[in-house]
Amino acid sequence: MSRVRAAVVGGGIIGVAVARELTRRLDNADVTVFEKEIELGGHQTGHNSGVVHAGLYYEPGSLKARLCRRGVDLLRQFAAEKNLGYEECGKVVVAHNARELDRLKAIHARAIANGVPDVRMIGADDLAVVEPHARGLAALHSPRTAIVDYRAITNALAQDVRAAGGNILLGLAVTGVEDRGREVRIRSSSGTEAFDVVITCAGLQSDRLAYAAGDPADPRIVPFFGDYFLLRTEKRSLVKGLIYPVPDPRYPFLGVHLTKRIDGAILVGPNAFLAGGREAYRRTQMSPADLRAVLGFPGFWRFAAGNLPAAVREARTVMNTRAFVREAQKYVPDILPGDVTRGPRGIRAQAMTSDGSLVDDFVITGTSRVLHVRNAPSPGATSSMAIAEHIVAEATGRARLS
């Protein structure tokens, strides 16, 4: 049997999980991963909060819900096999009024339908037991929601790829993907190589790579940064696990919440505001080309026009630490502005259509030999190994490789 030449573009957790799945599904595969950075997981994978989402919010029966629940099981098993940290610290989604309580009951019904284990509604007294410093009318408690280090998971996945004979090329930027029908040619900074099947998982650059390969321009990536603060070490006892607000359908983003990290640190945040560039992690960093692309995109202006109240709210938290902390105080009143220090910044690859709509589900496009992961929003990291199963099955079926 001839060897199958397979390539994955992108060394985040989804890309590396896809590469690992290719080595597991195809005994005759030569797998190569292209990553433009000098380390794996350097972008969204390495800048998220580390939450393993249980599947509370998603439409029952949807691809997102199914991949999340499958992904949790695979991730938990993998962490145990590799002796990596996996802590079921639990999560409460806190309601403060009757309107939020109605939405919370609907989330509870979805969670039950999705098979989230041990999830239950609790009152204020039980909330005080689960999270002694949290305040609210009622809460949804998901005790099995967990936390991990996704960069450590990614590196462990990469070890499996290499052990199976795969090749991971770091510091090698892909500049083009061309489907020639019988083969796919990848252009990179080291030249051109031919493959039988190519899967792109390029995250913040996914739309550009797909468009250059012949895909439609939409959906486009609009980068939104999210700043976190960290509770000072002596204040970590104020939060035991994860404390989240009830999602508000009037706003496109969740808002400030409190998250325990696998190293014991407590994150406060994030906010969400237009980033100065797709990879602008420093607060003074800016990419004129990226900003021109956003400001020249009609979809962004349609989105902005429909979300002015949210933009005002988020702008306050960007400019004023006290305003940021006030959002957290709605859930844990004992947190004071002096209790936090500046933390990390992440950038969300938000897919957006020309009518200004945010794309909230997975988007996978391409041809028989090229698949593009155009959008993998939260719970993308949680679902990474399940997404890999789904994508590799699709790719090998289209290319008739299995």
mmCIF file of C-alpha atoms in Angstrom:
data_model
loop_
_atom_site.group_PDB
_atom_site.id
_atom_site.type_symbol
_atom_site.label_atom_id
_atom_site.label_comp_id
_atom_site.label_asym_id
_atom_site.label_seq_id
_atom_site.Cartn_x
_atom_site.Cartn_y
_atom_site.Cartn_z
ATOM 1 C CA MET A 1 0.000 0.000 0.000
ATOM 2 C CA SER A 2 1.416 3.396 -0.989
ATOM 3 C CA ARG A 3 2.120 5.966 1.683
ATOM 4 C CA VAL A 4 -0.390 8.784 2.269
ATOM 5 C CA ARG A 5 1.259 12.180 2.514
ATOM 6 C CA ALA A 6 -0.797 14.270 4.957
ATOM 7 C CA ALA A 7 -0.130 17.797 6.176
ATOM 8 C CA VAL A 8 -1.638 19.906 8.931
ATOM 9 C CA VAL A 9 -1.151 23.669 8.925
ATOM 10 C CA GLY A 10 -1.254 25.104 12.431
ATOM 11 C CA GLY A 11 0.318 23.946 15.686
ATOM 12 C CA GLY A 12 -2.418 24.868 18.128
ATOM 13 C CA ILE A 13 -4.252 22.214 20.094
ATOM 14 C CA ILE A 14 -6.709 21.450 17.283
ATOM 15 C CA GLY A 15 -4.017 21.186 14.620
ATOM 16 C CA VAL A 16 -1.838 18.885 16.718
ATOM 17 C CA ALA A 17 -4.871 16.796 17.744
ATOM 18 C CA VAL A 18 -5.744 16.429 14.039
ATOM 19 C CA ALA A 19 -2.184 15.317 13.274
ATOM 20 C CA ARG A 20 -2.320 12.738 16.073
ATOM 21 C CA GLU A 21 -5.657 11.443 14.822
ATOM 22 C CA LEU A 22 -4.225 11.072 11.302
ATOM 23 C CA THR A 23 -1.422 8.886 12.669
ATOM 24 C CA ARG A 24 -3.972 6.770 14.560
ATOM 25 C CA ARG A 25 -6.502 6.390 11.743
ATOM 26 C CA LEU A 26 -4.102 5.874 8.819
ATOM 27 C CA ASP A 27 -1.438 3.207 9.280
ATOM 28 C CA ASN A 28 0.231 4.274 6.042
ATOM 29 C CA ALA A 29 0.340 8.028 6.663
ATOM 30 C CA ASP A 30 3.351 10.308 6.635
ATOM 31 C CA VAL A 31 2.115 13.260 8.705
ATOM 32 C CA THR A 32 3.718 16.702 8.731
ATOM 33 C CA VAL A 33 2.679 19.668 10.877
ATOM 34 C CA PHE A 34 3.628 23.191 9.796
ATOM 35 C CA GLU A 35 3.753 25.822 12.553
ATOM 36 C CA LYS A 36 5.048 29.334 11.933
ATOM 37 C CA GLU A 37 6.010 29.964 15.560
ATOM 38 C CA ILE A 38 9.003 28.399 17.304
ATOM 39 C CA GLU A 39 6.738 26.630 19.817
ATOM 40 C CA LEU A 40 3.376 24.888 19.748
ATOM 41 C CA GLY A 41 0.220 26.442 21.165
ATOM 42 C CA GLY A 42 1.580 29.973 21.023
ATOM 43 C CA HIS A 43 -1.666 31.730 20.184
ATOM 44 C CA GLN A 44 -5.240 30.923 21.303
ATOM 45 C CA THR A 45 -4.214 27.594 22.861
ATOM 46 C CA GLY A 46 -1.630 29.195 25.111
ATOM 47 C CA HIS A 47 -3.657 32.284 25.989
ATOM 48 C CA ASN A 48 -6.961 30.832 27.187
ATOM 49 C CA SER A 49 -8.194 30.236 30.725
ATOM 50 C CA GLY A 50 -7.789 26.447 30.718
ATOM 51 C CA VAL A 51 -11.457 25.589 31.333
ATOM 52 C CA VAL A 52 -12.741 22.192 30.235
ATOM 53 C CA HIS A 53 -16.334 23.101 29.381
ATOM 54 C CA ALA A 54 -18.949 20.534 30.380
ATOM 55 C CA GLY A 55 -21.488 21.391 27.651
ATOM 56 C CA LEU A 56 -23.992 23.513 29.553
ATOM 57 C CA TYR A 57 -25.026 26.041 26.940
ATOM 58 C CA TYR A 58 -25.160 24.341 23.568
ATOM 59 C CA GLU A 59 -28.217 23.363 21.563
ATOM 60 C CA PRO A 60 -28.959 19.695 22.354
ATOM 61 C CA GLY A 61 -28.089 17.432 19.457
ATOM 62 C CA SER A 62 -25.953 20.087 17.742
ATOM 63 C CA LEU A 63 -22.464 19.314 16.507
ATOM 64 C CA LYS A 64 -21.085 21.701 19.103
ATOM 65 C CA ALA A 65 -22.851 19.882 21.957
ATOM 66 C CA ARG A 66 -21.894 16.412 20.736
ATOM 67 C CA LEU A 67 -18.245 17.284 20.137
ATOM 68 C CA CYS A 68 -17.988 19.008 23.514
ATOM 69 C CA ARG A 69 -19.273 16.015 25.480
ATOM 70 C CA ARG A 70 -17.115 13.588 23.475
ATOM 71 C CA GLY A 71 -14.155 15.952 23.823
ATOM 72 C CA VAL A 72 -14.449 16.087 27.613
ATOM 73 C CA ASP A 73 -14.267 12.310 27.853
ATOM 74 C CA LEU A 74 -11.268 12.095 25.515
ATOM 75 C CA LEU A 75 -9.457 14.947 27.263
ATOM 76 C CA ARG A 76 -9.970 13.481 30.729
ATOM 77 C CA GLN A 77 -8.711 10.069 29.602
ATOM 78 C CA PHE A 78 -5.716 11.587 27.814
ATOM 79 C CA ALA A 79 -4.722 13.708 30.820
ATOM 80 C CA ALA A 80 -4.871 10.615 33.037
ATOM 81 C CA GLU A 81 -2.768 8.558 30.595
ATOM 82 C CA LYS A 82 -0.125 11.284 30.379
ATOM 83 C CA ASN A 83 -0.200 12.165 34.075
ATOM 84 C CA LEU A 84 -1.214 15.758 33.313
ATOM 85 C CA GLY A 85 -3.189 17.967 35.657
ATOM 86 C CA TYR A 86 -6.961 17.682 35.343
ATOM 87 C CA GLU A 87 -8.957 19.186 38.212
ATOM 88 C CA GLU A 88 -12.736 19.014 38.462
ATOM 89 C CA CYS A 89 -12.957 22.227 40.456
ATOM 90 C CA GLY A 90 -16.602 22.821 39.507
ATOM 91 C CA LYS A 91 -18.482 25.787 38.116
ATOM 92 C CA VAL A 92 -21.414 27.922 39.217
ATOM 93 C CA VAL A 93 -23.419 30.104 36.822
ATOM 94 C CA VAL A 94 -24.961 32.763 39.055
ATOM 95 C CA ALA A 95 -28.316 34.510 38.578
ATOM 96 C CA HIS A 96 -29.143 37.781 40.331
ATOM 97 C CA ASN A 97 -32.751 38.440 39.343
ATOM 98 C CA ALA A 98 -35.873 36.751 38.009
ATOM 99 C CA ARG A 99 -34.999 37.394 34.369
ATOM 100 C CA GLU A 100 -31.591 35.772 34.769
ATOM 101 C CA LEU A 101 -33.170 32.929 36.711
ATOM 102 C CA ASP A 102 -35.485 32.135 33.791
ATOM 103 C CA ARG A 103 -32.490 32.007 31.439
ATOM 104 C CA LEU A 104 -30.603 29.856 33.935
ATOM 105 C CA LYS A 105 -33.445 27.327 34.059
ATOM 106 C CA ALA A 106 -33.302 27.085 30.270
ATOM 107 C CA ILE A 107 -29.539 26.453 30.456
ATOM 108 C CA HIS A 108 -30.182 23.760 33.060
ATOM 109 C CA ALA A 109 -32.612 22.037 30.700
ATOM 110 C CA ARG A 110 -30.014 22.137 27.914
ATOM 111 C CA ALA A 111 -27.328 20.763 30.206
ATOM 112 C CA ILE A 112 -29.555 17.831 31.187
ATOM 113 C CA ALA A 113 -30.375 17.155 27.523
ATOM 114 C CA ASN A 114 -26.664 17.234 26.681
ATOM 115 C CA GLY A 115 -25.860 14.653 29.345
ATOM 116 C CA VAL A 116 -23.780 16.921 31.582
ATOM 117 C CA PRO A 117 -23.194 14.823 34.726
ATOM 118 C CA ASP A 118 -24.390 15.867 38.188
ATOM 119 C CA VAL A 119 -25.551 19.336 37.106
ATOM 120 C CA ARG A 120 -28.205 20.885 39.377
ATOM 121 C CA MET A 121 -29.949 24.112 40.295
ATOM 122 C CA ILE A 122 -29.079 25.470 43.743
ATOM 123 C CA GLY A 123 -30.368 28.327 45.878
ATOM 124 C CA ALA A 124 -28.452 31.072 47.652
ATOM 125 C CA ASP A 125 -27.773 28.920 50.732
ATOM 126 C CA ASP A 126 -26.228 26.075 48.715
ATOM 127 C CA LEU A 127 -24.283 28.598 46.615
ATOM 128 C CA ALA A 128 -22.692 29.838 49.837
ATOM 129 C CA VAL A 129 -21.553 26.282 50.546
ATOM 130 C CA VAL A 130 -20.080 25.716 47.066
ATOM 131 C CA GLU A 131 -18.558 29.214 46.757
ATOM 132 C CA PRO A 132 -18.605 30.870 50.209
ATOM 133 C CA HIS A 133 -17.784 34.363 48.890
ATOM 134 C CA ALA A 134 -20.143 34.329 45.885
ATOM 135 C CA ARG A 135 -23.506 36.086 46.040
ATOM 136 C CA GLY A 136 -26.613 35.517 43.967
ATOM 137 C CA LEU A 137 -30.291 34.625 43.929
ATOM 138 C CA ALA A 138 -29.608 31.124 42.586
ATOM 139 C CA ALA A 139 -27.046 29.243 40.548
ATOM 140 C CA LEU A 140 -26.503 26.335 38.236
ATOM 141 C CA HIS A 141 -23.831 24.062 39.727
ATOM 142 C CA SER A 142 -21.725 21.873 37.437
ATOM 143 C CA PRO A 143 -19.361 20.046 39.818
ATOM 144 C CA ARG A 144 -17.628 18.107 37.023
ATOM 145 C CA THR A 145 -16.488 21.173 35.047
ATOM 146 C CA ALA A 146 -12.694 21.017 35.064
ATOM 147 C CA ILE A 147 -9.474 22.908 34.364
ATOM 148 C CA VAL A 148 -6.263 21.887 32.576
ATOM 149 C CA ASP A 149 -3.149 23.383 31.005
ATOM 150 C CA TYR A 150 -3.951 23.286 27.290
ATOM 151 C CA ARG A 151 -0.406 24.015 26.217
ATOM 152 C CA ALA A 152 0.793 20.981 28.204
ATOM 153 C CA ILE A 153 -1.950 18.913 26.569
ATOM 154 C CA THR A 154 -0.801 20.140 23.141
ATOM 155 C CA ASN A 155 2.807 19.218 23.795
ATOM 156 C CA ALA A 156 1.745 15.746 24.964
ATOM 157 C CA LEU A 157 -0.312 15.289 21.791
ATOM 158 C CA ALA A 158 2.768 16.324 19.820
ATOM 159 C CA GLN A 159 4.831 13.656 21.576
ATOM 160 C CA ASP A 160 2.375 11.067 20.269
ATOM 161 C CA VAL A 161 2.651 12.488 16.747
ATOM 162 C CA ARG A 162 6.427 12.251 16.827
ATOM 163 C CA ALA A 163 6.352 8.768 18.385
ATOM 164 C CA ALA A 164 4.179 7.622 15.468
ATOM 165 C CA GLY A 165 6.748 8.920 12.980
ATOM 166 C CA GLY A 166 5.138 12.307 12.324
ATOM 167 C CA ASN A 167 7.170 15.406 11.632
ATOM 168 C CA ILE A 168 6.488 18.749 13.359
ATOM 169 C CA LEU A 169 8.143 21.693 11.638
ATOM 170 C CA LEU A 170 8.435 24.768 13.860
ATOM 171 C CA GLY A 171 9.254 28.266 12.673
ATOM 172 C CA LEU A 172 7.988 27.465 9.184
ATOM 173 C CA ALA A 173 5.247 29.741 7.870
ATOM 174 C CA VAL A 174 2.879 28.457 5.195
ATOM 175 C CA THR A 175 2.214 31.094 2.537
ATOM 176 C CA GLY A 176 -0.135 29.171 0.258
ATOM 177 C CA VAL A 177 -2.103 25.982 -0.300
ATOM 178 C CA GLU A 178 -2.953 24.925 -3.865
ATOM 179 C CA ASP A 179 -5.227 22.000 -4.718
ATOM 180 C CA ARG A 180 -4.008 20.491 -7.995
ATOM 181 C CA GLY A 181 -6.642 17.739 -8.043
ATOM 182 C CA ARG A 182 -4.301 14.760 -7.685
ATOM 183 C CA GLU A 183 -2.139 16.464 -5.066
ATOM 184 C CA VAL A 184 -2.008 19.542 -2.880
ATOM 185 C CA ARG A 185 0.999 21.820 -2.903
ATOM 186 C CA ILE A 186 2.019 23.730 0.202
ATOM 187 C CA ARG A 187 4.231 26.765 -0.194
ATOM 188 C CA SER A 188 6.233 27.714 2.861
ATOM 189 C CA SER A 189 9.275 29.743 3.726
ATOM 190 C CA SER A 190 11.419 26.691 2.878
ATOM 191 C CA GLY A 191 9.907 25.957 -0.551
ATOM 192 C CA THR A 192 7.052 23.865 -2.000
ATOM 193 C CA GLU A 193 5.995 20.343 -1.012
ATOM 194 C CA ALA A 194 3.258 18.041 -2.351
ATOM 195 C CA PHE A 195 0.729 16.140 -0.229
ATOM 196 C CA ASP A 196 -2.265 13.886 -0.751
ATOM 197 C CA VAL A 197 -4.430 15.649 1.838
ATOM 198 C CA VAL A 198 -4.059 18.923 3.736
ATOM 199 C CA ILE A 199 -6.017 20.158 6.765
ATOM 200 C CA THR A 200 -5.574 23.787 7.798
ATOM 201 C CA CYS A 201 -6.159 24.743 11.435
ATOM 202 C CA ALA A 202 -4.754 28.245 11.298
ATOM 203 C CA GLY A 203 -6.830 29.949 13.998
ATOM 204 C CA LEU A 204 -6.312 33.702 13.826
ATOM 205 C CA GLN A 205 -5.110 33.405 10.216
ATOM 206 C CA SER A 206 -7.651 30.783 9.109
ATOM 207 C CA ASP A 207 -9.691 32.983 6.771
ATOM 208 C CA ARG A 208 -6.654 34.355 4.958
ATOM 209 C CA LEU A 209 -5.158 30.943 4.316
ATOM 210 C CA ALA A 210 -8.496 29.517 3.177
ATOM 211 C CA TYR A 211 -9.195 32.483 0.892
ATOM 212 C CA ALA A 212 -5.746 32.220 -0.679
ATOM 213 C CA ALA A 213 -6.550 28.558 -1.394
ATOM 214 C CA GLY A 214 -9.757 29.466 -3.230
ATOM 215 C CA ASP A 215 -12.326 29.531 -0.420
ATOM 216 C CA PRO A 216 -14.883 32.374 -0.106
ATOM 217 C CA ALA A 217 -13.789 35.439 1.857
ATOM 218 C CA ASP A 218 -16.547 34.963 4.441
ATOM 219 C CA PRO A 219 -16.586 34.301 7.269
ATOM 220 C CA ARG A 220 -13.725 36.625 8.151
ATOM 221 C CA ILE A 221 -11.729 36.716 11.335
ATOM 222 C CA VAL A 222 -12.105 39.847 13.448
ATOM 223 C CA PRO A 223 -9.716 39.761 16.428
ATOM 224 C CA PHE A 224 -11.036 40.716 19.861
ATOM 225 C CA PHE A 225 -8.645 40.918 22.792
ATOM 226 C CA GLY A 226 -9.556 39.826 26.280
ATOM 227 C CA ASP A 227 -7.600 41.163 29.257
ATOM 228 C CA TYR A 228 -7.360 39.250 32.508
ATOM 229 C CA PHE A 229 -6.423 40.382 35.965
ATOM 230 C CA LEU A 230 -5.021 38.015 38.596
ATOM 231 C CA LEU A 231 -6.107 37.889 42.210
ATOM 232 C CA ARG A 232 -3.203 38.444 44.548
ATOM 233 C CA THR A 233 -1.960 35.211 46.120
ATOM 234 C CA GLU A 234 -3.334 36.081 49.551
ATOM 235 C CA LYS A 235 -6.810 36.626 48.030
ATOM 236 C CA ARG A 236 -7.098 33.356 46.107
ATOM 237 C CA SER A 237 -9.270 31.855 48.833
ATOM 238 C CA LEU A 238 -12.115 34.110 47.668
ATOM 239 C CA VAL A 239 -12.721 31.745 44.733
ATOM 240 C CA LYS A 240 -12.766 27.942 44.910
ATOM 241 C CA GLY A 241 -13.552 27.096 41.287
ATOM 242 C CA LEU A 242 -15.302 28.864 38.403
ATOM 243 C CA ILE A 243 -17.871 31.636 38.911
ATOM 244 C CA TYR A 244 -19.710 32.704 35.755
ATOM 245 C CA PRO A 245 -22.524 35.120 34.886
ATOM 246 C CA VAL A 246 -25.696 34.049 33.130
ATOM 247 C CA PRO A 247 -25.192 34.798 29.409
ATOM 248 C CA ASP A 248 -27.153 37.862 28.279
ATOM 249 C CA PRO A 249 -28.549 37.495 24.747
ATOM 250 C CA ARG A 250 -28.315 41.275 24.283
ATOM 251 C CA TYR A 251 -24.514 41.112 24.359
ATOM 252 C CA PRO A 252 -22.209 39.181 22.027
ATOM 253 C CA PHE A 253 -19.660 38.245 24.715
ATOM 254 C CA LEU A 254 -20.029 36.655 28.134
ATOM 255 C CA GLY A 255 -18.521 39.358 30.346
ATOM 256 C CA VAL A 256 -16.146 39.249 33.300
ATOM 257 C CA HIS A 257 -16.059 36.035 35.335
ATOM 258 C CA LEU A 258 -13.713 34.328 37.793
ATOM 259 C CA THR A 259 -11.682 31.278 36.896
ATOM 260 C CA LYS A 260 -9.346 29.081 38.879
ATOM 261 C CA ARG A 261 -6.311 28.011 36.855
ATOM 262 C CA ILE A 262 -4.598 24.641 37.107
ATOM 263 C CA ASP A 263 -1.579 26.290 38.802
ATOM 264 C CA GLY A 264 -3.840 27.702 41.523
ATOM 265 C CA ALA A 265 -3.959 31.272 40.221
ATOM 266 C CA ILE A 266 -7.356 32.996 39.950
ATOM 267 C CA LEU A 267 -8.154 34.842 36.728
ATOM 268 C CA VAL A 268 -10.592 37.757 36.710
ATOM 269 C CA GLY A 269 -11.962 38.533 33.257
ATOM 270 C CA PRO A 270 -11.874 38.697 30.349
ATOM 271 C CA ASN A 271 -13.364 41.752 28.770
ATOM 272 C CA ALA A 272 -13.702 41.863 24.983
ATOM 273 C CA PHE A 273 -12.668 44.696 22.665
ATOM 274 C CA LEU A 274 -11.347 45.091 19.137
ATOM 275 C CA ALA A 275 -7.656 44.144 19.109
ATOM 276 C CA GLY A 276 -4.951 46.230 17.491
ATOM 277 C CA GLY A 277 -3.899 43.178 15.489
ATOM 278 C CA ARG A 278 -4.505 39.472 15.149
ATOM 279 C CA GLU A 279 -1.440 38.724 17.234
ATOM 280 C CA ALA A 280 -1.207 41.948 19.256
ATOM 281 C CA TYR A 281 -0.747 40.497 22.732
ATOM 282 C CA ARG A 282 1.105 43.506 24.142
ATOM 283 C CA ARG A 283 -1.160 46.386 25.094
ATOM 284 C CA THR A 284 0.782 48.869 22.961
ATOM 285 C CA GLN A 285 1.115 46.516 19.992
ATOM 286 C CA MET A 286 -0.684 47.278 16.737
ATOM 287 C CA SER A 287 -0.803 45.955 13.177
ATOM 288 C CA PRO A 288 -1.866 48.654 10.670
ATOM 289 C CA ALA A 289 -2.593 45.967 8.053
ATOM 290 C CA ASP A 290 -4.871 44.027 10.405
ATOM 291 C CA LEU A 291 -6.704 47.184 11.473
ATOM 292 C CA ARG A 292 -7.206 48.267 7.862
ATOM 293 C CA ALA A 293 -8.666 44.846 7.096
ATOM 294 C CA VAL A 294 -11.180 45.152 9.950
ATOM 295 C CA LEU A 295 -12.115 48.782 9.318
ATOM 296 C CA GLY A 296 -12.558 48.079 5.621
ATOM 297 C CA PHE A 297 -14.915 45.168 6.301
ATOM 298 C CA PRO A 298 -18.602 46.219 6.140
ATOM 299 C CA GLY A 299 -19.581 43.351 8.432
ATOM 300 C CA PHE A 300 -17.607 44.877 11.300
ATOM 301 C CA TRP A 301 -19.454 48.198 11.045
ATOM 302 C CA ARG A 302 -22.819 46.418 10.943
ATOM 303 C CA PHE A 303 -21.797 44.448 14.029
ATOM 304 C CA ALA A 304 -20.580 47.598 15.812
ATOM 305 C CA ALA A 305 -23.770 49.525 15.027
ATOM 306 C CA GLY A 306 -25.864 46.788 16.597
ATOM 307 C CA ASN A 307 -23.748 46.461 19.728
ATOM 308 C CA LEU A 308 -23.034 49.994 20.939
ATOM 309 C CA PRO A 309 -24.137 49.360 24.582
ATOM 310 C CA ALA A 310 -21.816 46.357 24.796
ATOM 311 C CA ALA A 311 -18.953 48.371 23.299
ATOM 312 C CA VAL A 312 -19.430 51.109 25.912
ATOM 313 C CA ARG A 313 -19.457 48.546 28.721
ATOM 314 C CA GLU A 314 -16.328 46.811 27.453
ATOM 315 C CA ALA A 315 -14.516 50.114 26.833
ATOM 316 C CA ARG A 316 -14.988 51.055 30.480
ATOM 317 C CA THR A 317 -13.302 47.837 31.614
ATOM 318 C CA VAL A 318 -10.431 48.402 29.172
ATOM 319 C CA MET A 319 -9.690 51.906 30.432
ATOM 320 C CA ASN A 320 -10.506 51.614 34.127
ATOM 321 C CA THR A 321 -9.405 48.893 36.553
ATOM 322 C CA ARG A 322 -12.115 49.862 39.024
ATOM 323 C CA ALA A 323 -14.788 49.405 36.363
ATOM 324 C CA PHE A 324 -13.295 46.003 35.550
ATOM 325 C CA VAL A 325 -13.333 44.949 39.195
ATOM 326 C CA ARG A 326 -16.912 46.225 39.636
ATOM 327 C CA GLU A 327 -18.016 43.633 37.082
ATOM 328 C CA ALA A 328 -16.391 40.905 39.195
ATOM 329 C CA GLN A 329 -17.848 42.342 42.430
ATOM 330 C CA LYS A 330 -21.346 41.533 41.149
ATOM 331 C CA TYR A 331 -20.482 37.905 41.875
ATOM 332 C CA VAL A 332 -17.814 38.147 44.602
ATOM 333 C CA PRO A 333 -18.347 41.452 46.464
ATOM 334 C CA ASP A 334 -15.254 40.974 48.670
ATOM 335 C CA ILE A 335 -12.872 41.577 45.752
ATOM 336 C CA LEU A 336 -11.374 45.082 45.912
ATOM 337 C CA PRO A 337 -9.441 46.986 43.215
ATOM 338 C CA GLY A 338 -6.245 46.566 45.222
ATOM 339 C CA ASP A 339 -6.695 42.791 45.238
ATOM 340 C CA VAL A 340 -5.838 42.383 41.554
ATOM 341 C CA THR A 341 -2.771 42.733 39.370
ATOM 342 C CA ARG A 342 -2.485 42.859 35.591
ATOM 343 C CA GLY A 343 -2.606 39.413 34.036
ATOM 344 C CA PRO A 344 -2.341 37.940 30.552
ATOM 345 C CA ARG A 345 -4.115 38.966 27.370
ATOM 346 C CA GLY A 346 -5.701 36.586 24.906
ATOM 347 C CA ILE A 347 -6.995 37.222 21.406
ATOM 348 C CA ARG A 348 -10.141 35.554 20.152
ATOM 349 C CA ALA A 349 -10.380 34.623 16.474
ATOM 350 C CA GLN A 350 -13.992 35.724 16.052
ATOM 351 C CA ALA A 351 -15.509 34.660 12.746
ATOM 352 C CA MET A 352 -17.925 37.243 11.361
ATOM 353 C CA THR A 353 -20.082 37.387 8.232
ATOM 354 C CA SER A 354 -20.650 40.378 5.944
ATOM 355 C CA ASP A 355 -24.019 41.090 7.552
ATOM 356 C CA GLY A 356 -22.300 41.609 10.925
ATOM 357 C CA SER A 357 -23.350 38.301 12.478
ATOM 358 C CA LEU A 358 -20.968 36.421 14.742
ATOM 359 C CA VAL A 359 -20.451 32.789 13.771
ATOM 360 C CA ASP A 360 -20.937 30.716 16.890
ATOM 361 C CA ASP A 361 -20.542 27.204 15.481
ATOM 362 C CA PHE A 362 -17.728 25.222 13.915
ATOM 363 C CA VAL A 363 -17.138 26.033 10.233
ATOM 364 C CA ILE A 364 -15.266 23.488 8.098
ATOM 365 C CA THR A 365 -14.935 24.044 4.342
ATOM 366 C CA GLY A 366 -12.735 22.926 1.451
ATOM 367 C CA THR A 367 -12.422 20.350 -1.310
ATOM 368 C CA SER A 368 -11.865 16.619 -1.534
ATOM 369 C CA ARG A 369 -8.188 17.006 -0.633
ATOM 370 C CA VAL A 370 -8.109 20.248 1.386
ATOM 371 C CA LEU A 371 -10.132 20.954 4.522
ATOM 372 C CA HIS A 372 -10.094 24.341 6.233
ATOM 373 C CA VAL A 373 -11.144 24.784 9.857
ATOM 374 C CA ARG A 374 -12.520 28.300 9.421
ATOM 375 C CA ASN A 375 -14.010 28.638 12.894
ATOM 376 C CA ALA A 376 -13.496 26.650 16.097
ATOM 377 C CA PRO A 377 -14.911 28.824 18.899
ATOM 378 C CA SER A 378 -15.218 27.880 22.538
ATOM 379 C CA PRO A 379 -15.398 25.023 23.464
ATOM 380 C CA GLY A 380 -12.795 24.422 20.741
ATOM 381 C CA ALA A 381 -9.961 23.476 23.096
ATOM 382 C CA THR A 382 -12.250 21.249 25.179
ATOM 383 C CA SER A 383 -13.498 19.545 22.011
ATOM 384 C CA SER A 384 -10.117 19.370 20.283
ATOM 385 C CA MET A 385 -9.708 15.593 20.162
ATOM 386 C CA ALA A 386 -13.348 15.086 19.218
ATOM 387 C CA ILE A 387 -13.031 17.771 16.523
ATOM 388 C CA ALA A 388 -9.968 15.893 15.277
ATOM 389 C CA GLU A 389 -11.968 12.666 15.008
ATOM 390 C CA HIS A 390 -14.694 14.483 13.079
ATOM 391 C CA ILE A 391 -12.337 16.307 10.713
ATOM 392 C CA VAL A 392 -10.097 13.337 9.971
ATOM 393 C CA ALA A 393 -13.109 11.130 9.247
ATOM 394 C CA GLU A 394 -14.382 13.819 6.873
ATOM 395 C CA ALA A 395 -10.988 14.320 5.217
ATOM 396 C CA THR A 396 -10.188 10.650 4.712
ATOM 397 C CA GLY A 397 -13.705 10.014 3.425
ATOM 398 C CA ARG A 398 -13.533 12.839 0.896
ATOM 399 C CA ALA A 399 -10.077 11.879 -0.320
ATOM 400 C CA ARG A 400 -10.912 8.132 -0.125
ATOM 401 C CA LEU A 401 -7.817 7.433 1.933
ATOM 402 C CA SER A 402 -9.151 5.078 4.606
#
